[in-house]
Amino acid sequence: MLEQQLESIEQEAISTLDNVDDAEALETWRVANLGRSSPLMGVFDQLGQLPKEERPAIGRLANQVKQSLESKHAGKVEFLKLADLRRSLETEQLDVTLPGRNIPIGRLHPITQTLRQIYQIFAEMGFQVYQSRDVETDEYNFQLLNFPPHHPAREMQDSFYIEGEFDDENPVLLRTHTSPGQIHAMREYAEENPHDPPPIRIILPGMCYRHEQVTTRAESQFTQVEGLAVGKDITFSDLKGTLSDFNKRMFGMQVRSRFRASHFPFTEPSAEVDIECFVCGGKGCPVCKRTGWLEILGCGMVHPIVLQNGGYDPKIYTGFAFGMGPERITMLRYRVEDIRYFWANDLRFLEQF
Ligand code: DAH
């Protein structure tokens, strides 16, 4: 009797398990078939009422059914877990072909790029970078560079003056060019050995300031790179060689340079240097205004008074100096039409470099 009952309990349980397809239904099944008040547990309860000799056989059988149902239950638990995983893999697919989000990469300002190229070229020729101050006295910015007070050459460089309790004869201003760094550098080098000062080969980069009408060609703030070489037996041909070579390395090996006589108070003789227009190769085009030449920098042999002011005896030492504008060079190279773009901080412009 009980044997048949156990058999049908088992078959019934197995057949209903087939219909179970989620965790909730499985739990209901477990309670119904293996729980305290399940028919199977009822059989265990009845064991005590059986004649002694029948108990072991029925007990063993009941245990087998219990173990069989427990293992079917465990199998179903695993089965449902796998089904769940398969479902989530299908519905929550990660699309690895989706394009990633760009991380914007910063870049160097176009003027910084030009400056670094200039440093590189002069470094290869043995010039070190010398940093000088942005705030200067009239003495350094003008007087020691052989611009006497009221000299008309000052008119080219209208200045921003700093308010304060300064000497009327020597006001404080924002430097209008990098040339005052020449005096600082010479004085610093000369201090090392005043009777036989060491030779100098430096470039002096930095921001300059002029109180000017701001136009497409002139800004109130711009960079310059000054150069200074001082030593014994430095001649104008050293100047020509150095700057012609610089122009070739900067603008292309085929580029020719032209030196035109000019005037600066702190150099004598003075020159302006042009390069053959790299846009039209010298034939004449709108960039070179049909002249075939582009003005690149000013230069000259350091004036004896300036050498003297720097602590170098002009009877023993000579030197050359030059000054160029990285904005102008960058404008020519990339045909930038308005100098104001450089410091206006507009990413639409800056991102093009
Ligand atoms: N200081 C000059 C200017 O700002 C540029 C210059 C010209 C610098 C000739 C020099 C030089 O050292 O020799 O206009």
PDB file of N, CA and C in Angstrom, residues 42 116 346:
ATOM      1  N   GLY A  42       4.008  12.937   5.222  1.00  0.00           N
ATOM      2  CA  GLY A  42       2.905  12.171   5.811  1.00  0.00           C
ATOM      3  C   GLY A  42       3.261  10.691   5.905  1.00  0.00           C
ATOM      4  N   ARG A 116      59.152  77.145 -29.231  1.00  0.00           N
ATOM      5  CA  ARG A 116      59.973  75.943 -28.999  1.00  0.00           C
ATOM      6  C   ARG A 116      60.819  75.591 -30.212  1.00  0.00           C
ATOM      7  N   ASP A 346      40.075  81.934 -28.221  1.00  0.00           N
ATOM      8  CA  ASP A 346      38.935  81.309 -28.878  1.00  0.00           C
ATOM      9  C   ASP A 346      39.372  79.921 -29.356  1.00  0.00           C
TER      10      ASP A 346
END
